[in-house]
């Protein structure tokens, strides 16, 4: 089943839920999203030297030592 069809089916179910059930579903979706963000953060933190590279990049941005991505692309 493709994602468009899954979304359509989910919307049908959501439209039939009581307010209490909608709250439960909303909380579940929030938890799923939070878990996904945590997983993504952990994945980044597992990259060797990521934190120091990230800090250096942020410092360079603050100092204006960056170029527009469109310039680089061309």
PDB file of C-alpha atoms in Angstrom:
ATOM      1  CA  UNK A   1       0.000   0.000   0.000  1.00  0.00           C
ATOM      2  CA  UNK A   2       1.509   3.375  -0.981  1.00  0.00           C
ATOM      3  CA  UNK A   3       1.698   6.333   1.395  1.00  0.00           C
ATOM      4  CA  UNK A   4      -1.069   8.294  -0.331  1.00  0.00           C
ATOM      5  CA  UNK A   5      -3.470   5.414   0.126  1.00  0.00           C
ATOM      6  CA  UNK A   6      -2.407   4.923   3.744  1.00  0.00           C
ATOM      7  CA  UNK A   7      -2.996   8.629   4.468  1.00  0.00           C
ATOM      8  CA  UNK A   8      -6.442   8.440   2.869  1.00  0.00           C
ATOM      9  CA  UNK A   9      -7.346   5.404   4.960  1.00  0.00           C
ATOM     10  CA  UNK A  10      -6.067   7.037   8.139  1.00  0.00           C
ATOM     11  CA  UNK A  11      -8.144  10.153   7.472  1.00  0.00           C
ATOM     12  CA  UNK A  12     -11.257   7.987   7.135  1.00  0.00           C
ATOM     13  CA  UNK A  13     -10.569   6.420  10.530  1.00  0.00           C
ATOM     14  CA  UNK A  14      -9.739   9.748  12.154  1.00  0.00           C
ATOM     15  CA  UNK A  15     -13.018  11.271  10.985  1.00  0.00           C
ATOM     16  CA  UNK A  16     -14.896   8.532  12.875  1.00  0.00           C
ATOM     17  CA  UNK A  17     -13.090   8.939  16.217  1.00  0.00           C
ATOM     18  CA  UNK A  18     -14.544  10.470  19.343  1.00  0.00           C
ATOM     19  CA  UNK A  19     -12.823  13.527  20.836  1.00  0.00           C
ATOM     20  CA  UNK A  20     -11.221  11.321  23.493  1.00  0.00           C
ATOM     21  CA  UNK A  21      -9.910   8.891  20.906  1.00  0.00           C
ATOM     22  CA  UNK A  22      -8.612  11.799  18.790  1.00  0.00           C
ATOM     23  CA  UNK A  23      -6.634  13.023  21.785  1.00  0.00           C
ATOM     24  CA  UNK A  24      -5.105   9.577  22.231  1.00  0.00           C
ATOM     25  CA  UNK A  25      -4.170   9.393  18.550  1.00  0.00           C
ATOM     26  CA  UNK A  26      -2.683  12.899  18.634  1.00  0.00           C
ATOM     27  CA  UNK A  27      -0.596  11.974  21.672  1.00  0.00           C
ATOM     28  CA  UNK A  28       0.577   8.809  19.935  1.00  0.00           C
ATOM     29  CA  UNK A  29       1.628  10.783  16.843  1.00  0.00           C
ATOM     30  CA  UNK A  30       3.489  13.277  19.038  1.00  0.00           C
ATOM     31  CA  UNK A  31       5.340  10.416  20.696  1.00  0.00           C
ATOM     32  CA  UNK A  32       6.244   8.911  17.312  1.00  0.00           C
ATOM     33  CA  UNK A  33       7.569  12.233  16.076  1.00  0.00           C
ATOM     34  CA  UNK A  34       9.588  12.808  19.242  1.00  0.00           C
ATOM     35  CA  UNK A  35      11.079   9.312  19.015  1.00  0.00           C
ATOM     36  CA  UNK A  36      12.064   9.926  15.393  1.00  0.00           C
ATOM     37  CA  UNK A  37      13.805  13.171  16.355  1.00  0.00           C
ATOM     38  CA  UNK A  38      15.655  11.426  19.163  1.00  0.00           C
ATOM     39  CA  UNK A  39      16.779   8.673  16.785  1.00  0.00           C
ATOM     40  CA  UNK A  40      18.008  11.242  14.262  1.00  0.00           C
ATOM     41  CA  UNK A  41      19.904  13.146  16.950  1.00  0.00           C
ATOM     42  CA  UNK A  42      21.522   9.978  18.257  1.00  0.00           C
ATOM     43  CA  UNK A  43      22.538   9.045  14.722  1.00  0.00           C
ATOM     44  CA  UNK A  44      24.267  12.410  14.278  1.00  0.00           C
ATOM     45  CA  UNK A  45      25.962  12.203  17.661  1.00  0.00           C
ATOM     46  CA  UNK A  46      27.369   8.793  16.734  1.00  0.00           C
ATOM     47  CA  UNK A  47      29.294  10.329  13.819  1.00  0.00           C
ATOM     48  CA  UNK A  48      32.936  10.697  14.920  1.00  0.00           C
ATOM     49  CA  UNK A  49      33.793  14.332  15.732  1.00  0.00           C
ATOM     50  CA  UNK A  50      30.312  15.536  14.751  1.00  0.00           C
ATOM     51  CA  UNK A  51      29.892  17.831  17.741  1.00  0.00           C
ATOM     52  CA  UNK A  52      33.173  19.656  17.188  1.00  0.00           C
ATOM     53  CA  UNK A  53      32.531  20.016  13.448  1.00  0.00           C
ATOM     54  CA  UNK A  54      29.018  21.303  14.155  1.00  0.00           C
ATOM     55  CA  UNK A  55      30.303  23.845  16.678  1.00  0.00           C
ATOM     56  CA  UNK A  56      32.971  25.014  14.224  1.00  0.00           C
ATOM     57  CA  UNK A  57      30.355  25.430  11.471  1.00  0.00           C
ATOM     58  CA  UNK A  58      28.111  27.468  13.772  1.00  0.00           C
ATOM     59  CA  UNK A  59      31.042  29.695  14.687  1.00  0.00           C
ATOM     60  CA  UNK A  60      31.875  30.244  11.023  1.00  0.00           C
ATOM     61  CA  UNK A  61      28.265  31.226  10.366  1.00  0.00           C
ATOM     62  CA  UNK A  62      28.375  33.764  13.206  1.00  0.00           C
ATOM     63  CA  UNK A  63      31.601  35.202  11.808  1.00  0.00           C
ATOM     64  CA  UNK A  64      30.155  35.453   8.297  1.00  0.00           C
ATOM     65  CA  UNK A  65      32.622  32.961   6.865  1.00  0.00           C
ATOM     66  CA  UNK A  66      30.016  31.362   4.625  1.00  0.00           C
ATOM     67  CA  UNK A  67      29.037  31.510   0.974  1.00  0.00           C
ATOM     68  CA  UNK A  68      25.620  31.399  -0.591  1.00  0.00           C
ATOM     69  CA  UNK A  69      24.859  27.850  -1.714  1.00  0.00           C
ATOM     70  CA  UNK A  70      23.685  29.179  -5.081  1.00  0.00           C
ATOM     71  CA  UNK A  71      27.168  30.588  -5.739  1.00  0.00           C
ATOM     72  CA  UNK A  72      28.771  27.257  -4.962  1.00  0.00           C
ATOM     73  CA  UNK A  73      26.259  25.353  -7.072  1.00  0.00           C
ATOM     74  CA  UNK A  74      27.092  27.412 -10.139  1.00  0.00           C
TER      75      UNK A  74
END
